[in-house]
PDB file of C-alpha atoms in Angstrom:
ATOM      1  CA  ASP M  26      14.385 -34.695  -1.580  1.00 71.00           C
ATOM      2  CA  THR M  27      13.392 -32.732   1.575  1.00 71.00           C
ATOM      3  CA  ALA M  28      15.641 -30.588   3.447  1.00 93.00           C
ATOM      4  CA  VAL M  29      14.152 -30.067   6.326  1.00 97.00           C
ATOM      5  CA  SER M  30      11.469 -32.486   6.754  1.00 96.00           C
ATOM      6  CA  GLN M  31       9.061 -31.875  10.432  1.00 96.00           C
ATOM      7  CA  THR M  32       5.993 -34.135  11.111  1.00 96.00           C
ATOM      8  CA  PRO M  33       3.219 -33.879  11.841  1.00 97.00           C
ATOM      9  CA  LYS M  34       2.434 -31.138   9.395  1.00 96.00           C
ATOM     10  CA  TYR M  35      -0.865 -30.622  12.173  1.00 97.00           C
ATOM     11  CA  LEU M  36      -1.518 -31.609  15.720  1.00 97.00           C
ATOM     12  CA  VAL M  37      -5.164 -31.022  17.631  1.00 98.00           C
ATOM     13  CA  THR M  38      -5.162 -31.782  20.981  1.00 97.00           C
ATOM     14  CA  GLN M  39      -6.754 -31.199  24.436  1.00 97.00           C
ATOM     15  CA  MET M  40      -5.676 -29.103  27.399  1.00 97.00           C
ATOM     16  CA  GLY M  41      -2.845 -31.155  29.750  1.00 98.00           C
ATOM     17  CA  ASN M  42      -2.092 -33.802  27.143  1.00 98.00           C
ATOM     18  CA  ASP M  43       1.801 -34.623  26.146  1.00 98.00           C
ATOM     19  CA  LYS M  44       2.866 -33.884  22.696  1.00 98.00           C
ATOM     20  CA  SER M  45       6.391 -34.387  20.611  1.00 98.00           C
ATOM     21  CA  ILE M  46       6.751 -33.179  17.314  1.00 98.00           C
ATOM     22  CA  LYS M  47       9.640 -34.846  14.843  1.00 98.00           C
ATOM     23  CA  CYS M  48      12.211 -33.255  12.725  1.00 97.00           C
ATOM     24  CA  GLU M  49      14.891 -34.384  10.603  1.00 97.00           C
ATOM     25  CA  GLN M  50      17.244 -32.982   8.237  1.00 97.00           C
ATOM     26  CA  ASN M  51      19.862 -34.197   5.212  1.00 96.00           C
ATOM     27  CA  LEU M  52      21.490 -31.527   4.583  1.00 95.00           C
ATOM     28  CA  GLY M  53      24.537 -32.205   6.515  1.00 94.00           C
ATOM     29  CA  HIS M  54      23.803 -29.242   9.435  1.00 94.00           C
ATOM     30  CA  ASP M  55      25.113 -29.278  12.468  1.00 91.00           C
ATOM     31  CA  THR M  56      22.694 -27.010  14.039  1.00 92.00           C
ATOM     32  CA  MET M  57      18.877 -27.528  14.576  1.00 94.00           C
ATOM     33  CA  TYR M  58      16.700 -25.069  15.226  1.00 94.00           C
ATOM     34  CA  TRP M  59      13.046 -24.568  17.317  1.00 95.00           C
ATOM     35  CA  TYR M  60      11.191 -21.526  16.677  1.00 95.00           C
ATOM     36  CA  LYS M  61       7.546 -20.312  18.399  1.00 96.00           C
ATOM     37  CA  GLN M  62       5.635 -18.108  15.020  1.00 96.00           C
ATOM     38  CA  ASP M  63       2.162 -17.179  16.860  1.00 93.00           C
ATOM     39  CA  SER M  64      -0.984 -15.785  14.790  1.00 91.00           C
ATOM     40  CA  LYS M  65       0.772 -12.766  14.056  1.00 91.00           C
ATOM     41  CA  LYS M  66       3.895 -13.506  12.497  1.00 92.00           C
ATOM     42  CA  PHE M  67       6.211 -12.685  15.204  1.00 93.00           C
ATOM     43  CA  LEU M  68       9.095 -15.641  15.844  1.00 94.00           C
ATOM     44  CA  LYS M  69      10.311 -16.787  18.773  1.00 91.00           C
ATOM     45  CA  ILE M  70      13.144 -18.652  19.211  1.00 91.00           C
ATOM     46  CA  MET M  71      13.033 -21.867  21.579  1.00 93.00           C
ATOM     47  CA  PHE M  72      16.167 -23.645  20.922  1.00 92.00           C
ATOM     48  CA  SER M  73      19.377 -24.575  19.537  1.00 91.00           C
ATOM     49  CA  TYR M  74      21.741 -27.246  19.166  1.00 91.00           C
ATOM     50  CA  ASN M  75      24.828 -28.371  17.945  1.00 88.00           C
ATOM     51  CA  ASN M  76      26.265 -31.134  17.259  1.00 84.00           C
ATOM     52  CA  LYS M  77      23.770 -32.487  19.281  1.00 82.00           C
ATOM     53  CA  GLU M  78      24.719 -30.063  22.551  1.00 85.00           C
ATOM     54  CA  LEU M  79      22.262 -27.455  23.691  1.00 87.00           C
ATOM     55  CA  ILE M  80      23.701 -24.152  23.456  1.00 82.00           C
ATOM     56  CA  ILE M  81      20.430 -21.796  23.359  1.00 79.00           C
ATOM     57  CA  ASN M  82      17.694 -22.388  25.287  1.00 80.00           C
ATOM     58  CA  GLU M  83      15.171 -18.797  25.789  1.00 82.00           C
ATOM     59  CA  THR M  84      13.532 -18.275  28.003  1.00 80.00           C
ATOM     60  CA  VAL M  85      10.617 -20.615  27.164  1.00 89.00           C
ATOM     61  CA  PRO M  86       8.321 -23.212  30.259  1.00 91.00           C
ATOM     62  CA  ASN M  87      10.507 -26.185  31.584  1.00 92.00           C
ATOM     63  CA  ARG M  88       6.965 -28.178  30.281  1.00 96.00           C
ATOM     64  CA  PHE M  89       8.895 -27.721  26.173  1.00 95.00           C
ATOM     65  CA  SER M  90      11.980 -30.116  26.329  1.00 94.00           C
ATOM     66  CA  PRO M  91      13.972 -30.467  23.411  1.00 94.00           C
ATOM     67  CA  LYS M  92      16.191 -33.521  21.903  1.00 94.00           C
ATOM     68  CA  SER M  93      18.907 -33.902  19.323  1.00 93.00           C
ATOM     69  CA  PRO M  94      19.317 -37.969  19.346  1.00 92.00           C
ATOM     70  CA  ASP M  95      22.432 -36.979  16.510  1.00 92.00           C
ATOM     71  CA  LYS M  96      22.811 -33.651  15.005  1.00 91.00           C
ATOM     72  CA  ALA M  97      20.122 -34.542  12.061  1.00 95.00           C
ATOM     73  CA  HIS M  98      17.516 -35.039  14.167  1.00 96.00           C
ATOM     74  CA  LEU M  99      16.274 -32.113  16.950  1.00 96.00           C
ATOM     75  CA  ASN M 100      13.057 -33.277  18.299  1.00 96.00           C
ATOM     76  CA  LEU M 101      10.159 -30.996  20.726  1.00 97.00           C
ATOM     77  CA  HIS M 102       8.198 -33.364  23.763  1.00 97.00           C
ATOM     78  CA  ILE M 103       5.424 -30.770  25.041  1.00 97.00           C
ATOM     79  CA  ASN M 104       3.687 -31.061  28.228  1.00 97.00           C
ATOM     80  CA  SER M 105       0.991 -30.658  30.118  1.00 97.00           C
ATOM     81  CA  LEU M 106      -0.467 -28.838  26.617  1.00 97.00           C
ATOM     82  CA  GLU M 107      -2.373 -25.115  27.699  1.00 97.00           C
ATOM     83  CA  LEU M 108      -3.776 -22.754  25.028  1.00 97.00           C
ATOM     84  CA  GLY M 109      -1.084 -20.381  24.685  1.00 95.00           C
ATOM     85  CA  ASP M 110       0.911 -22.862  23.224  1.00 96.00           C
ATOM     86  CA  SER M 111      -0.719 -22.922  20.004  1.00 97.00           C
ATOM     87  CA  ALA M 112       0.915 -21.738  17.799  1.00 97.00           C
ATOM     88  CA  VAL M 113       3.110 -22.537  14.293  1.00 97.00           C
ATOM     89  CA  TYR M 114       6.145 -24.455  15.336  1.00 98.00           C
ATOM     90  CA  PHE M 115       9.321 -24.564  12.616  1.00 97.00           C
ATOM     91  CA  CYS M 116      12.422 -25.789  12.733  1.00 97.00           C
ATOM     92  CA  ALA M 117      15.134 -24.765  10.792  1.00 96.00           C
ATOM     93  CA  SER M 118      19.164 -26.018  10.119  1.00 95.00           C
ATOM     94  CA  SER M 119      22.028 -24.295   9.666  1.00 93.00           C
ATOM     95  CA  GLN M 120      25.940 -24.224   9.760  1.00 90.00           C
ATOM     96  CA  GLU M 121      27.634 -22.741  12.783  1.00 83.00           C
ATOM     97  CA  SER M 122      28.443 -20.062  10.407  1.00 84.00           C
ATOM     98  CA  LEU M 123      27.584 -15.904  10.584  1.00 80.00           C
ATOM     99  CA  ASN M 124      27.307 -15.999   6.947  1.00 86.00           C
ATOM    100  CA  TYR M 125      25.111 -18.611   7.056  1.00 89.00           C
ATOM    101  CA  GLY M 126      20.942 -18.788   6.796  1.00 93.00           C
ATOM    102  CA  TYR M 127      18.466 -21.084   7.591  1.00 95.00           C
ATOM    103  CA  THR M 128      16.800 -24.205   6.097  1.00 96.00           C
ATOM    104  CA  PHE M 129      13.399 -24.106   7.112  1.00 97.00           C
ATOM    105  CA  GLY M 130      10.721 -27.089   8.054  1.00 96.00           C
ATOM    106  CA  SER M 131       6.925 -26.551   6.452  1.00 95.00           C
ATOM    107  CA  GLY M 132       6.117 -26.358  10.190  1.00 96.00           C
ATOM    108  CA  THR M 133       3.961 -28.244  12.280  1.00 97.00           C
ATOM    109  CA  ARG M 134       0.467 -26.300  13.566  1.00 97.00           C
ATOM    110  CA  LEU M 135      -0.771 -27.006  16.843  1.00 97.00           C
ATOM    111  CA  THR M 136      -3.641 -26.507  18.149  1.00 97.00           C
ATOM    112  CA  VAL M 137      -4.664 -26.905  22.092  1.00 97.00           C
ATOM    113  CA  VAL M 138      -8.587 -27.487  22.556  1.00 97.00           C
TER     114      VAL M 138
ATOM    115  CA  GLY G  30      20.482  -6.069  22.650  1.00 82.00           C
ATOM    116  CA  ASN G  31      20.444  -6.497  19.374  1.00 87.00           C
ATOM    117  CA  SER G  32      16.431  -5.873  16.832  1.00 93.00           C
ATOM    118  CA  VAL G  33      15.925  -5.636  13.468  1.00 96.00           C
ATOM    119  CA  THR G  34      13.010  -3.276  12.709  1.00 97.00           C
ATOM    120  CA  GLN G  35      10.922  -3.551   9.762  1.00 96.00           C
ATOM    121  CA  MET G  36       7.820  -1.311   8.185  1.00 90.00           C
ATOM    122  CA  GLU G  37       4.613  -2.170   9.051  1.00 89.00           C
ATOM    123  CA  GLY G  38       2.456  -4.065   6.675  1.00 89.00           C
ATOM    124  CA  PRO G  39       0.483  -4.629   4.938  1.00 96.00           C
ATOM    125  CA  VAL G  40       1.877  -3.820   1.886  1.00 97.00           C
ATOM    126  CA  THR G  41      -1.044  -3.597  -0.620  1.00 97.00           C
ATOM    127  CA  LEU G  42       0.601  -2.824  -4.146  1.00 98.00           C
ATOM    128  CA  SER G  43      -0.512  -3.572  -8.421  1.00 98.00           C
ATOM    129  CA  GLU G  44       1.178  -5.422 -10.376  1.00 97.00           C
ATOM    130  CA  GLU G  45       4.395  -4.343 -11.279  1.00 97.00           C
ATOM    131  CA  ALA G  46       4.909  -1.526  -8.996  1.00 98.00           C
ATOM    132  CA  PHE G  47       8.022  -0.623  -7.262  1.00 98.00           C
ATOM    133  CA  LEU G  48       8.236  -2.536  -3.872  1.00 98.00           C
ATOM    134  CA  THR G  49      10.424  -0.823  -1.638  1.00 98.00           C
ATOM    135  CA  ILE G  50      10.078  -2.784   1.823  1.00 98.00           C
ATOM    136  CA  ASN G  51      12.076  -0.555   4.657  1.00 98.00           C
ATOM    137  CA  CYS G  52      14.488  -2.133   7.807  1.00 98.00           C
ATOM    138  CA  THR G  53      16.812  -1.454   9.923  1.00 98.00           C
ATOM    139  CA  TYR G  54      18.624  -2.691  12.736  1.00 96.00           C
ATOM    140  CA  THR G  55      20.374  -2.653  16.187  1.00 95.00           C
ATOM    141  CA  ALA G  56      24.183  -5.264  16.805  1.00 91.00           C
ATOM    142  CA  THR G  57      26.736  -4.942  18.969  1.00 85.00           C
ATOM    143  CA  GLY G  58      29.498  -5.975  16.668  1.00 83.00           C
ATOM    144  CA  TYR G  59      29.026  -6.637  13.023  1.00 86.00           C
ATOM    145  CA  PRO G  60      26.359  -9.241  11.193  1.00 92.00           C
ATOM    146  CA  SER G  61      25.425 -10.268   8.318  1.00 94.00           C
ATOM    147  CA  LEU G  62      21.521  -9.759   7.441  1.00 96.00           C
ATOM    148  CA  PHE G  63      19.092 -12.086   5.451  1.00 97.00           C
ATOM    149  CA  TRP G  64      16.193 -11.804   4.084  1.00 98.00           C
ATOM    150  CA  TYR G  65      13.028 -14.606   4.355  1.00 98.00           C
ATOM    151  CA  VAL G  66      10.284 -14.722   2.606  1.00 98.00           C
ATOM    152  CA  GLN G  67       7.016 -17.309   3.737  1.00 97.00           C
ATOM    153  CA  TYR G  68       4.416 -17.901   1.328  1.00 96.00           C
ATOM    154  CA  PRO G  69       0.722 -18.567   2.790  1.00 91.00           C
ATOM    155  CA  GLY G  70       1.378 -22.085   4.282  1.00 89.00           C
ATOM    156  CA  GLU G  71       5.166 -23.090   4.346  1.00 92.00           C
ATOM    157  CA  GLY G  72       8.210 -22.622   6.128  1.00 94.00           C
ATOM    158  CA  LEU G  73      10.011 -19.612   5.588  1.00 96.00           C
ATOM    159  CA  GLN G  74      12.679 -19.464   2.682  1.00 97.00           C
ATOM    160  CA  LEU G  75      15.666 -17.800   2.446  1.00 97.00           C
ATOM    161  CA  LEU G  76      15.600 -14.550  -0.238  1.00 98.00           C
ATOM    162  CA  LEU G  77      19.142 -12.697   0.164  1.00 98.00           C
ATOM    163  CA  LYS G  78      21.798 -12.451   2.188  1.00 97.00           C
ATOM    164  CA  ALA G  79      24.968  -9.727   2.804  1.00 97.00           C
ATOM    165  CA  THR G  80      27.810 -10.229   5.066  1.00 93.00           C
ATOM    166  CA  LYS G  81      28.966  -7.223   5.063  1.00 92.00           C
ATOM    167  CA  ALA G  82      29.072  -3.599   4.266  1.00 94.00           C
ATOM    168  CA  ASP G  83      28.450  -2.612   1.781  1.00 96.00           C
ATOM    169  CA  ASP G  84      27.147  -5.630   0.050  1.00 97.00           C
ATOM    170  CA  LYS G  85      24.137  -6.593  -2.225  1.00 98.00           C
ATOM    171  CA  GLY G  86      22.452  -9.321  -1.993  1.00 97.00           C
ATOM    172  CA  SER G  87      20.483 -10.451  -4.825  1.00 98.00           C
ATOM    173  CA  ASN G  88      17.999 -12.343  -5.873  1.00 97.00           C
ATOM    174  CA  LYS G  89      14.736 -13.036  -8.030  1.00 96.00           C
ATOM    175  CA  GLY G  90      14.515  -9.981  -8.806  1.00 97.00           C
ATOM    176  CA  PHE G  91      14.587  -8.800  -5.150  1.00 98.00           C
ATOM    177  CA  GLU G  92      17.757  -6.769  -4.316  1.00 98.00           C
ATOM    178  CA  ALA G  93      18.981  -5.500  -0.813  1.00 98.00           C
ATOM    179  CA  THR G  94      22.567  -3.391   0.280  1.00 98.00           C
ATOM    180  CA  TYR G  95      23.979  -3.848   3.791  1.00 97.00           C
ATOM    181  CA  ARG G  96      24.164   0.257   4.569  1.00 97.00           C
ATOM    182  CA  LYS G  97      26.365   0.038   7.916  1.00 94.00           C
ATOM    183  CA  GLU G  98      26.520   4.035   8.275  1.00 95.00           C
ATOM    184  CA  THR G  99      22.588   3.683   8.003  1.00 96.00           C
ATOM    185  CA  THR G 100      22.246   0.189   9.895  1.00 96.00           C
ATOM    186  CA  SER G 101      19.671  -0.500   6.849  1.00 97.00           C
ATOM    187  CA  PHE G 102      18.817  -3.234   4.382  1.00 98.00           C
ATOM    188  CA  HIS G 103      16.520  -2.458   3.211  1.00 98.00           C
ATOM    189  CA  LEU G 104      14.733  -5.015   0.350  1.00 98.00           C
ATOM    190  CA  GLU G 105      13.781  -3.487  -3.303  1.00 98.00           C
ATOM    191  CA  LYS G 106      11.990  -5.330  -6.549  1.00 98.00           C
ATOM    192  CA  GLY G 107      11.162  -3.295  -9.939  1.00 97.00           C
ATOM    193  CA  SER G 108       7.772  -5.169 -10.358  1.00 96.00           C
ATOM    194  CA  VAL G 109       6.258  -7.479  -8.427  1.00 98.00           C
ATOM    195  CA  GLN G 110       4.293  -9.791  -9.462  1.00 97.00           C
ATOM    196  CA  VAL G 111       1.477 -11.195  -7.643  1.00 97.00           C
ATOM    197  CA  SER G 112       3.276 -14.512  -6.893  1.00 97.00           C
ATOM    198  CA  ASP G 113       5.260 -12.250  -4.745  1.00 98.00           C
ATOM    199  CA  SER G 114       2.153 -11.394  -1.997  1.00 97.00           C
ATOM    200  CA  ALA G 115       4.092 -13.425   0.847  1.00 97.00           C
ATOM    201  CA  VAL G 116       4.951 -12.113   4.592  1.00 97.00           C
ATOM    202  CA  TYR G 117       8.827 -10.627   4.686  1.00 98.00           C
ATOM    203  CA  PHE G 118      11.149 -11.030   7.472  1.00 98.00           C
ATOM    204  CA  CYS G 119      14.228  -9.071   8.271  1.00 98.00           C
ATOM    205  CA  ALA G 120      16.940 -11.086  10.308  1.00 96.00           C
ATOM    206  CA  LEU G 121      20.158 -10.299  11.605  1.00 94.00           C
ATOM    207  CA  ARG G 122      22.586 -12.408  12.358  1.00 93.00           C
ATOM    208  CA  MET G 123      25.197 -12.425  15.211  1.00 84.00           C
ATOM    209  CA  GLY G 124      28.246 -14.288  16.649  1.00 72.00           C
ATOM    210  CA  GLY G 125      28.223 -15.796  20.216  1.00 63.00           C
ATOM    211  CA  GLY G 126      25.421 -18.968  19.509  1.00 61.00           C
ATOM    212  CA  PHE G 127      24.924 -16.966  15.851  1.00 69.00           C
ATOM    213  CA  LYS G 128      21.862 -16.882  16.699  1.00 80.00           C
ATOM    214  CA  THR G 129      18.573 -15.887  13.993  1.00 90.00           C
ATOM    215  CA  ILE G 130      16.914 -12.190  15.427  1.00 92.00           C
ATOM    216  CA  PHE G 131      13.798 -11.647  12.182  1.00 94.00           C
ATOM    217  CA  GLY G 132      11.970  -8.901  12.621  1.00 96.00           C
ATOM    218  CA  ALA G 133       7.902  -8.766  12.927  1.00 96.00           C
ATOM    219  CA  GLY G 134       7.338  -9.580   9.238  1.00 96.00           C
ATOM    220  CA  THR G 135       6.025  -7.321   6.566  1.00 97.00           C
ATOM    221  CA  ARG G 136       2.819  -8.429   4.395  1.00 97.00           C
ATOM    222  CA  LEU G 137       2.500  -7.934   1.230  1.00 97.00           C
ATOM    223  CA  PHE G 138      -0.351  -8.298  -0.800  1.00 97.00           C
ATOM    224  CA  VAL G 139      -0.067  -8.234  -5.033  1.00 98.00           C
ATOM    225  CA  LYS G 140      -2.516  -7.259  -6.805  1.00 97.00           C
ATOM    226  CA  ALA G 141      -3.724  -8.078 -10.773  1.00 95.00           C
TER     227      ALA G 141
END
């Protein structure tokens, strides 16, 4: 049973297109996150939702819009894709508690050409 | 602000060598500390954690001790294997949204 699943695993698209990445967790966690990992493996938080409410919204272009229809799902929609958006995007989930670690999905490698 | 600093990689070791990956942190308050491991083509996996000063986290032969006096959480393993080759991330989690801040990652290569 996959705990945090993301789709698609790979996404190749042209500049200017709009795309979505989906994430689902079956762990019963109340908080979900999107992270962006660049080519040097640096991880930057983008968004966090707790029970469908946005609680962290870092400095991210407003072309990126998260949506959480319920606490088990957190999707990421990206408008007008740019070359600089190419990266690996990770979804993660956790309980909203200092002592819990995150469970990550396997990532979506986005390539904008 | 809160931050995590890890030693730069890559770290290259022979099989059965002793591993240390240094991690120091800056935090206002009392964070929990974590090590994550990322194997090629995969997401990060929680390796171990410590939630208060002097706690030792351990898993799969890896261990790290939360040192408040030196604000450090160094990762150690007594005898590495080729299968330990991966990128290791030190992280802290704070209150107020409970955001996790990750270090830059340290790549480990283990040669047979």
